[in-house]
Short mmCIF file of C-alpha atoms and ligand atoms in Angstrom, two decimals:
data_model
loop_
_atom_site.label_atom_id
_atom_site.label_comp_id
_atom_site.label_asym_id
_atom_site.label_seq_id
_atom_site.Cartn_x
_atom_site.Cartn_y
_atom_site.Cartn_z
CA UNK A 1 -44.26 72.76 -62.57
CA UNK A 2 -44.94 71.59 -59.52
CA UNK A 3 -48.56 72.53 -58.92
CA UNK A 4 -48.65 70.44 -62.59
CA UNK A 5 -47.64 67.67 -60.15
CA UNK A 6 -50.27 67.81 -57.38
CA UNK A 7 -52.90 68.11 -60.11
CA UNK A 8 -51.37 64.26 -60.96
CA UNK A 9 -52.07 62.95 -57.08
CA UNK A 10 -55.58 64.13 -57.61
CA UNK A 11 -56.12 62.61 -60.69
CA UNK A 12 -54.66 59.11 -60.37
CA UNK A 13 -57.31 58.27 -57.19
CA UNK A 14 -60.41 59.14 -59.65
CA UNK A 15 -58.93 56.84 -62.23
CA UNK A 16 -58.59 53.53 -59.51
CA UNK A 17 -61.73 54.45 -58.13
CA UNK A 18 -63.70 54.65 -61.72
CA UNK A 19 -61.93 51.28 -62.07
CA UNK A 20 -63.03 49.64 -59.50
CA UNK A 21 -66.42 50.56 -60.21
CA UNK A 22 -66.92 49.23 -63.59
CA UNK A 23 -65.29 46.29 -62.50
CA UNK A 24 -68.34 45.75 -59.56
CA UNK A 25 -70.75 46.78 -62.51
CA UNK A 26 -69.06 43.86 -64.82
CA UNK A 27 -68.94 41.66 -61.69
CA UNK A 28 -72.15 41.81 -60.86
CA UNK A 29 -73.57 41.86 -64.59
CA UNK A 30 -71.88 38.30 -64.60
CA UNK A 31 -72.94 37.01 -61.13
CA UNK A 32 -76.42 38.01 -62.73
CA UNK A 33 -76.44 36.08 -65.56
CA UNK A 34 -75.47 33.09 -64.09
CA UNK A 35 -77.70 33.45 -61.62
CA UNK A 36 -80.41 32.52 -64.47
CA UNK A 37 -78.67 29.15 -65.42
CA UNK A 38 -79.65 26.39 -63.64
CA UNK A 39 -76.96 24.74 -61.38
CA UNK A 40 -77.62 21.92 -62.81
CA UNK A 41 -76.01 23.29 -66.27
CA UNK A 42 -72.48 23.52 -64.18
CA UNK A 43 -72.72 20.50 -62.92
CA UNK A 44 -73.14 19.01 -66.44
CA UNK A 45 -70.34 21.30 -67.89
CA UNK A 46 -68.18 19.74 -64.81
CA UNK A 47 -69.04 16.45 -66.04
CA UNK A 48 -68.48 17.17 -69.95
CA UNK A 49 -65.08 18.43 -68.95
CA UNK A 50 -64.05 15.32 -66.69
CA UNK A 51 -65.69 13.23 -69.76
CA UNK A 52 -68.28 11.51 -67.88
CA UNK A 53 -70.81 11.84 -70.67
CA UNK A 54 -73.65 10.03 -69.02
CA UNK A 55 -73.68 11.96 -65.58
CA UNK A 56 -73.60 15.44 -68.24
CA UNK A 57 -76.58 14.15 -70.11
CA UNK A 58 -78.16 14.00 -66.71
CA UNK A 59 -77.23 17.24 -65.55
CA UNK A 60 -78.91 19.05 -68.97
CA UNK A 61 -81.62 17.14 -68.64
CA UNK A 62 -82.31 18.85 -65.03
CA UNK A 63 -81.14 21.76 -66.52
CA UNK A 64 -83.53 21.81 -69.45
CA UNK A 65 -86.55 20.50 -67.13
CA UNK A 66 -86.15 23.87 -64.77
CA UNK A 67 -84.63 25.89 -67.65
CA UNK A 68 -87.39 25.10 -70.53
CA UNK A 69 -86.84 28.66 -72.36
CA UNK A 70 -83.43 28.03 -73.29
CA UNK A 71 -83.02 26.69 -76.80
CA UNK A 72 -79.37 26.74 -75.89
CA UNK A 73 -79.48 24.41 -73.23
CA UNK A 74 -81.85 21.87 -75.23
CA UNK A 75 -79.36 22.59 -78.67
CA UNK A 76 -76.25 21.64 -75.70
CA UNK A 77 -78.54 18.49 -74.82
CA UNK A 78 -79.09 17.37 -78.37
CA UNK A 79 -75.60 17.33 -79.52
CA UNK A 80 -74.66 15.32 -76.38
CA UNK A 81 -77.21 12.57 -77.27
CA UNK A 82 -76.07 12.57 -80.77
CA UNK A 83 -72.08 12.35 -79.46
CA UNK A 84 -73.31 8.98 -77.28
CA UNK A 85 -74.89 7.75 -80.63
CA UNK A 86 -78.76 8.70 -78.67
CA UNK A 87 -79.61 10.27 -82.13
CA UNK A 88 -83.56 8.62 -81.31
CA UNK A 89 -83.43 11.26 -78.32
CA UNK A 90 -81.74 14.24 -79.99
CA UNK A 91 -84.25 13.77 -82.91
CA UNK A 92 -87.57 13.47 -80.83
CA UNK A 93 -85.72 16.37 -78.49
CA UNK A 94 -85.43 18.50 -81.96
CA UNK A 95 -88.70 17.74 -83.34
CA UNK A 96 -90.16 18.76 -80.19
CA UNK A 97 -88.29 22.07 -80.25
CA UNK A 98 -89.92 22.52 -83.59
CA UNK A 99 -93.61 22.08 -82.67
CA UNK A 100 -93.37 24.90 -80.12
CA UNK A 101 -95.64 27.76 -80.88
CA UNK A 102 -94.12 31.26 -81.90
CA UNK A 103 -90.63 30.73 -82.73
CA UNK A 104 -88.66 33.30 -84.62
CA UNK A 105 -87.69 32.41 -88.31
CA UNK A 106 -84.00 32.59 -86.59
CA UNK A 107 -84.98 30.21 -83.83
CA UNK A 108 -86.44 27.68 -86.19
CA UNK A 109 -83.62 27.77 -88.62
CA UNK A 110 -81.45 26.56 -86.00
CA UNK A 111 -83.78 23.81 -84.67
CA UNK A 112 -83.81 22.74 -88.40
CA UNK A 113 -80.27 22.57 -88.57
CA UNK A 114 -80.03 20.72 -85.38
CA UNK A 115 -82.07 18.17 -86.82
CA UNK A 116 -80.85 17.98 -90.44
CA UNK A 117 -77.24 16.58 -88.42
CA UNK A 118 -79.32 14.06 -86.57
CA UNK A 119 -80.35 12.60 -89.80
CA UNK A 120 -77.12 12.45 -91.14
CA UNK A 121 -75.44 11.24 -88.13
CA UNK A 122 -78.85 8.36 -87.89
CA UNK A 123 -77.92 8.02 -91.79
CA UNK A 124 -81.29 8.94 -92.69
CA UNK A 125 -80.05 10.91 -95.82
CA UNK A 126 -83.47 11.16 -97.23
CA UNK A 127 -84.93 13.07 -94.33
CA UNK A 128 -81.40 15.13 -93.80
CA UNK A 129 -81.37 15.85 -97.64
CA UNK A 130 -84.92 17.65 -97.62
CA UNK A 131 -84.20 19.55 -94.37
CA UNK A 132 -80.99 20.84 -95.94
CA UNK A 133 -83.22 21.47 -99.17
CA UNK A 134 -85.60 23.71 -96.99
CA UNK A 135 -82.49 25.16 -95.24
CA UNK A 136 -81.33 27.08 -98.41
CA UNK A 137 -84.05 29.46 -98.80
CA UNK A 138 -83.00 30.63 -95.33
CA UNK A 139 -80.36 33.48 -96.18
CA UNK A 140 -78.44 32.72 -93.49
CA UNK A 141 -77.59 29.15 -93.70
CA UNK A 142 -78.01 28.66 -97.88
CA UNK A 143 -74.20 28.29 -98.24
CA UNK A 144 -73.88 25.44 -95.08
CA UNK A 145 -76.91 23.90 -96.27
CA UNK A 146 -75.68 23.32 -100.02
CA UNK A 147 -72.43 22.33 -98.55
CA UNK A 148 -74.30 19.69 -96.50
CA UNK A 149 -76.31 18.65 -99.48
CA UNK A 150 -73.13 18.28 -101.55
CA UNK A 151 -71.79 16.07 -99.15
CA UNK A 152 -75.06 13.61 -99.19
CA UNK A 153 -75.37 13.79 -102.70
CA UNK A 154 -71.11 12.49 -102.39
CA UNK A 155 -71.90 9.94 -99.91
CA UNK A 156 -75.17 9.11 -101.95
CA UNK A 157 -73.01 8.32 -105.35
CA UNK A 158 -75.73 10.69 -107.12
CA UNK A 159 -73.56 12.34 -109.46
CA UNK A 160 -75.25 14.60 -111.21
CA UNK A 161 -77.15 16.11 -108.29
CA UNK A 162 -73.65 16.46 -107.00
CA UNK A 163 -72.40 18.50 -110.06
CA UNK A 164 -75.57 21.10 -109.74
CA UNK A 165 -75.13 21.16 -106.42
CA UNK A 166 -71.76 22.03 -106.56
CA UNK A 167 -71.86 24.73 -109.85
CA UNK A 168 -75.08 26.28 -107.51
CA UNK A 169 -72.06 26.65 -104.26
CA UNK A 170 -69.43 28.02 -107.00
CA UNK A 171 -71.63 30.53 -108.05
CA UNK A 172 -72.86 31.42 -104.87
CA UNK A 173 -69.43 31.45 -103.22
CA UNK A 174 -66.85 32.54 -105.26
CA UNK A 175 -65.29 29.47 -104.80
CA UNK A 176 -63.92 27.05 -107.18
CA UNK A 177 -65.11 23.71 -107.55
CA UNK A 178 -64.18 22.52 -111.31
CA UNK A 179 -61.30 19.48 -109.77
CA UNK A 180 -64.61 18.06 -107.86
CA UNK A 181 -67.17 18.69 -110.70
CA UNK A 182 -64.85 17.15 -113.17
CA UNK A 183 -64.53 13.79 -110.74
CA UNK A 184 -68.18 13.54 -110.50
CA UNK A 185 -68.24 13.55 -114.09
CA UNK A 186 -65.12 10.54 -113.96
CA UNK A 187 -67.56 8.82 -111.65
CA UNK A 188 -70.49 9.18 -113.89
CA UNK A 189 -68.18 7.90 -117.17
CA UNK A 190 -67.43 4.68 -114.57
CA UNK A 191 -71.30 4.34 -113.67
CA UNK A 192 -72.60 4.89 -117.41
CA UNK A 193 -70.70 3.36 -119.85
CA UNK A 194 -72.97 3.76 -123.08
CA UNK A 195 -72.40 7.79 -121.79
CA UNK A 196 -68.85 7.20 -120.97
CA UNK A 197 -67.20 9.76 -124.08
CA UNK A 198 -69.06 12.19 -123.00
CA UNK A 199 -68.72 12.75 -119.42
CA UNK A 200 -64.96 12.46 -120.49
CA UNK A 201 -65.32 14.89 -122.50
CA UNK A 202 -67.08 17.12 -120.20
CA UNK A 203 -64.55 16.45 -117.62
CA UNK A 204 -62.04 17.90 -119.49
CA UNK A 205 -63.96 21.07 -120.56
CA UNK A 206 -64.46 22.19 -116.58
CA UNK A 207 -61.03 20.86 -115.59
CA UNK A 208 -58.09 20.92 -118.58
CA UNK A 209 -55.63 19.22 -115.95
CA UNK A 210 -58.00 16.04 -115.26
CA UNK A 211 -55.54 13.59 -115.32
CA UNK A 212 -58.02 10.77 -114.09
CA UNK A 213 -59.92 11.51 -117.75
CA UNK A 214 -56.88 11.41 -120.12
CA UNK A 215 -56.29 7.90 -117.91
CA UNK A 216 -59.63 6.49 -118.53
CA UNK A 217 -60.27 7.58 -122.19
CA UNK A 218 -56.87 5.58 -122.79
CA UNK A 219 -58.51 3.07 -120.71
CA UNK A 220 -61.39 2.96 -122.95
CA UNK A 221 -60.03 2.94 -126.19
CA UNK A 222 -57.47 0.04 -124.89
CA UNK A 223 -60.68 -1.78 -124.50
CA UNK A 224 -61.86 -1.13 -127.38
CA UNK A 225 -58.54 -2.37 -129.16
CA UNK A 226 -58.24 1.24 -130.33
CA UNK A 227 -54.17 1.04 -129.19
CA UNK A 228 -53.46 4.10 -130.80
CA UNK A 229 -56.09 6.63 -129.29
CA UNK A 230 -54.90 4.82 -125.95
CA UNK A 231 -51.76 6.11 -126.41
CA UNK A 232 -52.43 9.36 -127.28
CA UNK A 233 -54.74 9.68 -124.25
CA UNK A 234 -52.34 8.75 -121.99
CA UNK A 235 -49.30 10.78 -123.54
CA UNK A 236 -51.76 13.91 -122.95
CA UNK A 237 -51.22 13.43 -119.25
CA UNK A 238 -47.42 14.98 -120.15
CA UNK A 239 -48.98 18.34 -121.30
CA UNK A 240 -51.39 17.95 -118.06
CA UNK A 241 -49.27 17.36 -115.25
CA UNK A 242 -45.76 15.52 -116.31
CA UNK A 243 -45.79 14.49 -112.24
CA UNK A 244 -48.47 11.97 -113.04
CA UNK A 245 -47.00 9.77 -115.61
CA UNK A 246 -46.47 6.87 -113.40
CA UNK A 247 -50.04 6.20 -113.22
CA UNK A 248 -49.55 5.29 -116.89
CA UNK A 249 -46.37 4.48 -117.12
CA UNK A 250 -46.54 0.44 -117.24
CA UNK A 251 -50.09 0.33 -119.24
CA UNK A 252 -48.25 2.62 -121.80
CA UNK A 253 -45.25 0.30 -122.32
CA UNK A 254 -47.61 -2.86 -122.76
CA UNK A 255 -49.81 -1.28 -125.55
CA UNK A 256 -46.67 -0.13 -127.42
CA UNK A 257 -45.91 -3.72 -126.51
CA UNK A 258 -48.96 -5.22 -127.83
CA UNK A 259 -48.82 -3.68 -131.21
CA UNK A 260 -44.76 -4.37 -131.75
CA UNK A 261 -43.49 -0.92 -130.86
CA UNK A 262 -41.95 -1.96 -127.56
CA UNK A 263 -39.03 -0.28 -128.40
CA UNK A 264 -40.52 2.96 -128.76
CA UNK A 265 -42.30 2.56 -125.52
CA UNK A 266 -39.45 1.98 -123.70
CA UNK A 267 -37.70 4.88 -125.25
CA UNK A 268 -40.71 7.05 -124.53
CA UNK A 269 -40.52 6.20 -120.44
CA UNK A 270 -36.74 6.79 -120.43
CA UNK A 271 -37.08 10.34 -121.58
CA UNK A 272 -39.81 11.16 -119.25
CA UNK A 273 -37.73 9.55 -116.40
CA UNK A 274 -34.39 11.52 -117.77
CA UNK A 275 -36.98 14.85 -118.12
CA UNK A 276 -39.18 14.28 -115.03
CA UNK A 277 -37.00 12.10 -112.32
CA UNK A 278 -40.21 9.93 -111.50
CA UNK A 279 -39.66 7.17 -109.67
CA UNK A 280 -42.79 4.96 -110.55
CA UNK A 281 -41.65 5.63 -114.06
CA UNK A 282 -38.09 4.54 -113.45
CA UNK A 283 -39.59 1.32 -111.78
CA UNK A 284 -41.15 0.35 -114.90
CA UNK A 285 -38.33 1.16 -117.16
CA UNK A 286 -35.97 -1.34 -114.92
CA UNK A 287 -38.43 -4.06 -115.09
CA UNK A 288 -38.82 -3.75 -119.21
CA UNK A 289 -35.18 -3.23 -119.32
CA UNK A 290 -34.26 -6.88 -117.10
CA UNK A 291 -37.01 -8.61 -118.81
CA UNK A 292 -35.73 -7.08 -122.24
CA UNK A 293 -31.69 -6.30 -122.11
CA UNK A 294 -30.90 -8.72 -118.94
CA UNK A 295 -29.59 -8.13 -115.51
CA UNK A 296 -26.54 -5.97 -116.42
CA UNK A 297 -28.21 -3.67 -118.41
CA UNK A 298 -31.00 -3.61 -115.33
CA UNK A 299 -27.94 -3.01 -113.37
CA UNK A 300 -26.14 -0.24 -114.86
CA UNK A 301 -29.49 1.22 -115.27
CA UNK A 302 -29.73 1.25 -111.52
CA UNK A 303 -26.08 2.73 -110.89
CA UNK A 304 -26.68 5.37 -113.15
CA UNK A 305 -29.92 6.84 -111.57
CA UNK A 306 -28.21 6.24 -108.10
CA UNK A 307 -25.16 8.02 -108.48
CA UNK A 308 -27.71 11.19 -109.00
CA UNK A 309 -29.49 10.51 -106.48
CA UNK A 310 -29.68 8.24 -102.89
CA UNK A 311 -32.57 6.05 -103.04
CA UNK A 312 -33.11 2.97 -101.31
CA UNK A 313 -36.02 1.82 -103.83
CA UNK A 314 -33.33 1.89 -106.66
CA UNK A 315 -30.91 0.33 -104.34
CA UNK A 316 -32.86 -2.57 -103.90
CA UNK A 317 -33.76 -2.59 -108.02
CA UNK A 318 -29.44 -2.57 -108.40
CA UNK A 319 -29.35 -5.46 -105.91
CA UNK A 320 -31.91 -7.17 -107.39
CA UNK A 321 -30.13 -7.00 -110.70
CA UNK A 322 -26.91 -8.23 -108.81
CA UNK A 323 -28.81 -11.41 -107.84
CA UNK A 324 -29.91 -12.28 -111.37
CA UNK A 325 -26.02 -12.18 -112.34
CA UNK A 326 -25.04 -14.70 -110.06
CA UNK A 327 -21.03 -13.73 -111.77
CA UNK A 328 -21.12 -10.40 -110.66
CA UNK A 329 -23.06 -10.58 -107.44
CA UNK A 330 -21.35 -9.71 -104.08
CA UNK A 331 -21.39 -12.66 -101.42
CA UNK A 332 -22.91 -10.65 -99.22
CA UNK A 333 -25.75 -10.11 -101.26
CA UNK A 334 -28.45 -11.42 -99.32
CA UNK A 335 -27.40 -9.85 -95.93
CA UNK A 336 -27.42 -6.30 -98.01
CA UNK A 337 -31.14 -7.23 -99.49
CA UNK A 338 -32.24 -8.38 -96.13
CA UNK A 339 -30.83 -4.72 -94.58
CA UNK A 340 -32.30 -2.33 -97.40
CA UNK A 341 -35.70 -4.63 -97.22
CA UNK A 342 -36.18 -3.97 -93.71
CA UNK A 343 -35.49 -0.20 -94.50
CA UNK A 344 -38.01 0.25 -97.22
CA UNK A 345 -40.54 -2.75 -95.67
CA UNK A 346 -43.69 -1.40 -96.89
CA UNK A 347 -43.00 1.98 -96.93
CA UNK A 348 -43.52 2.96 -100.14
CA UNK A 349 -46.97 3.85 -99.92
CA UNK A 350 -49.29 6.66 -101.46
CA UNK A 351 -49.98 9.08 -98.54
CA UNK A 352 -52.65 11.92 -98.55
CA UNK A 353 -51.66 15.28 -98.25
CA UNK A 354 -54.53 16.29 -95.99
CA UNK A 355 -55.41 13.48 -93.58
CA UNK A 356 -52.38 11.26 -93.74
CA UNK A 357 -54.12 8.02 -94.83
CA UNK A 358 -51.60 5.84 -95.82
CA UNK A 359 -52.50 3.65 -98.59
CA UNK A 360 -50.87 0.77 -101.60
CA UNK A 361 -52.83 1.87 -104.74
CA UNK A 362 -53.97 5.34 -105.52
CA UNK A 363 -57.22 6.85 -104.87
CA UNK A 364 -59.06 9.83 -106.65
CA UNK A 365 -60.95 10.40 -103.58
CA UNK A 366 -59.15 9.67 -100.06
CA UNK A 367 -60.63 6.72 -98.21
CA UNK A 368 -59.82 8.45 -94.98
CA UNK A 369 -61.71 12.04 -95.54
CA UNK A 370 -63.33 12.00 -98.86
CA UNK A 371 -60.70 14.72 -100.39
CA UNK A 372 -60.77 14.33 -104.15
CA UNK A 373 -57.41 14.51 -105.74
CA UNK A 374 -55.42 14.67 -102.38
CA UNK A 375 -53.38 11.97 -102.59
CA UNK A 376 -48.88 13.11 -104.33
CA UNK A 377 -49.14 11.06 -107.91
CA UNK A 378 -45.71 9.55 -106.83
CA UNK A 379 -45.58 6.85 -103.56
CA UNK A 380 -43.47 8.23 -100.60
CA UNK A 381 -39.95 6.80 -100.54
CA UNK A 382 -39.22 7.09 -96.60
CA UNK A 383 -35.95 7.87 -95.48
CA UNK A 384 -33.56 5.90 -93.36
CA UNK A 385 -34.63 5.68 -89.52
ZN1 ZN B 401 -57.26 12.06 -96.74
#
């Protein structure tokens, strides 16, 4: 036992000492390597990380000059032009790179992809969009560089290069794109009238739950005085998603209108707001119902949906009832409108799940980052302060 002991106050020395070693050998594999980067490259990190931007650009470009080798520090360079909006420089600095002699495939790659995001960032989609072409025979960046194309072809409005672009990434990725496909083919309805049916039609194939086509081929066949089809468009957006009936809600009720089956209309929108609780629905059935039955039947409309449920939207409907029924409105009617108006100001607004962009009509793809289909189908009620 004890000599098991004294074996232990040799042993712990050997391990310190072992680890003090490899910590030299680390130390001075680190001292080293930064012993081949220019001090000029610190200097310019220094100045990245205080945000000086123009003294950093300086520093690389010492660094490059005495460091020409490193396609690092000339990629570092680059991206700092193109961050101070110097995309001239970062593409003259890339195309340079390029025109060196006996680069690796890897090494050009890289150069390439440098320069495809000058283009784009210079807006020279053209030149980006046959950089990124070239870019997906190169194994390693085919998925980024259909991804980039995808997003040109977006930004571009081409549609159908859009929808091959994106069926080539699904099959390559594993990923689904059919809600994206499925708006491209929505945008090409919008773009190509004569064509419209069709791309509707096709819309629907890739994506069942396209509510945006069931909207337009009502759309359509409203236009086309075809009331009926209208309606039966539209009403297919309940066996879609039920949570995007108020899109339709109020066009609904005026075609019923406009061929004398208002009542029916009405009727319809009552049991999807008794099924579904939508408030955009509800909203259209109080207007129809004070334009239709009067103020008290607006009224009790309003009293009934409140007592299951506090909303400050149907407040304001209920108070605006009050005030067309001058008998049975409260004298302190206009302080209490004044009160729930400054509540609910502007806030009911249609806000995008991924980026927060706040807008007052609804958009397929967000205004804010380009996200098709990101925005709740229902406006956000906010809640008292
Ligand atoms: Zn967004």
């Amino acid at each position: 036992m004890i000599e098991f002991e004294y074996w232990w106050l040799l042993v712990l020395p050997l391990f310190f000492l072992f680890g003090w070693m490899a910590a030299r050998v680390d130390m001075n594999q680190l001292l080293n390597e930064s012993s081949a980067l220019p001090a000029s490259y610190f200097k310019g990190l220094n100045f990245l990380i205080k945000e000086q931007h123009d003294k950093a650009i300086e520093a690389f470009i010492e660094a490059v000059k005495s460091n020409t080798e490193s396609l690092e520090l000339h990629f570092a360079l680059g991206s700092l032009f193109r961050r101070r909006g110097e995309v001239d420089r970062a593409i003259h600095l890339h195309q340079n790179l390029l025109e060196r002699p006996q680069l690796s495939d890897l090494q050009k790659t890289a150069i390439m992809v440098e320069l495809a995001q000058d283009f784009l960032k210079a807006g020279l989609f053209d030149r980006a969009e046959s950089l990124f072409r070239t870019l997906c025979g190169a194994p390693s960046y085919q998925q980024p560089a259909l991804r980039a194309l995808l997003d040109i072809y977006i930004r571009e409005r081409e549609w159908q290069r859009a929808i091959d672009t994106a069926r080539e990434l699904e099959l390559m990725s594993g990923v689904p794109f059919h809600k994206e496909i499925a708006q491209f083919h929505c945008e090409l309805a919008t773009t190509h009238p004569d064509d419209a049916e069709s791309h509707l039609t096709s819309a629907l194939e890739v994506n069942p739950f396209c509510i945006r086509a069931s909207l337009m081929r009502g759309d359509k066949a409203l236009a086309e005085g075809r009331h009926e089809q209208a309606i039966q468009a539209w009403k297919h957006i309940e066996h879609q998603k039920p949570q995007y009936l108020g899109l339709v809600a109020s066009r609904l009720l005026q075609c019923h209108q406009a061929i004398g089956r208002g009542e029916e209309g009405l009727a319809l929108l009552k049991n999807w707001v008794q099924k579904y609780n939508l408030t955009s629905v509800l909203n259209v059935v109080y207007e129809a119902t004070l334009v239709q039955n009067g103020p008290r039947a607006a009224a009790e409309l309003a009293r009934e949906e409140l007592a299951k449920r506090p909303s400050l939207n149907i407040m304001d409907r209920l108070l605006q009832a009050l005030e067309h029924d001058p008998a049975s409105a409260p004298v302190d009617l206009p302080m209490m409108k004044k009160t729930v108006h400054h509540f609910l100001g502007n806030s009911r607004s249609y806000c995008c799940d991924q980026c927060g962009f706040k807008a007052r009509h609804y958009y397929w793809q967000c205004p804010g980052c380009n996200g098709w289909e990101t925005f709740p189908p229902e406006p956000k009620e906010q809640p008292l302060r």
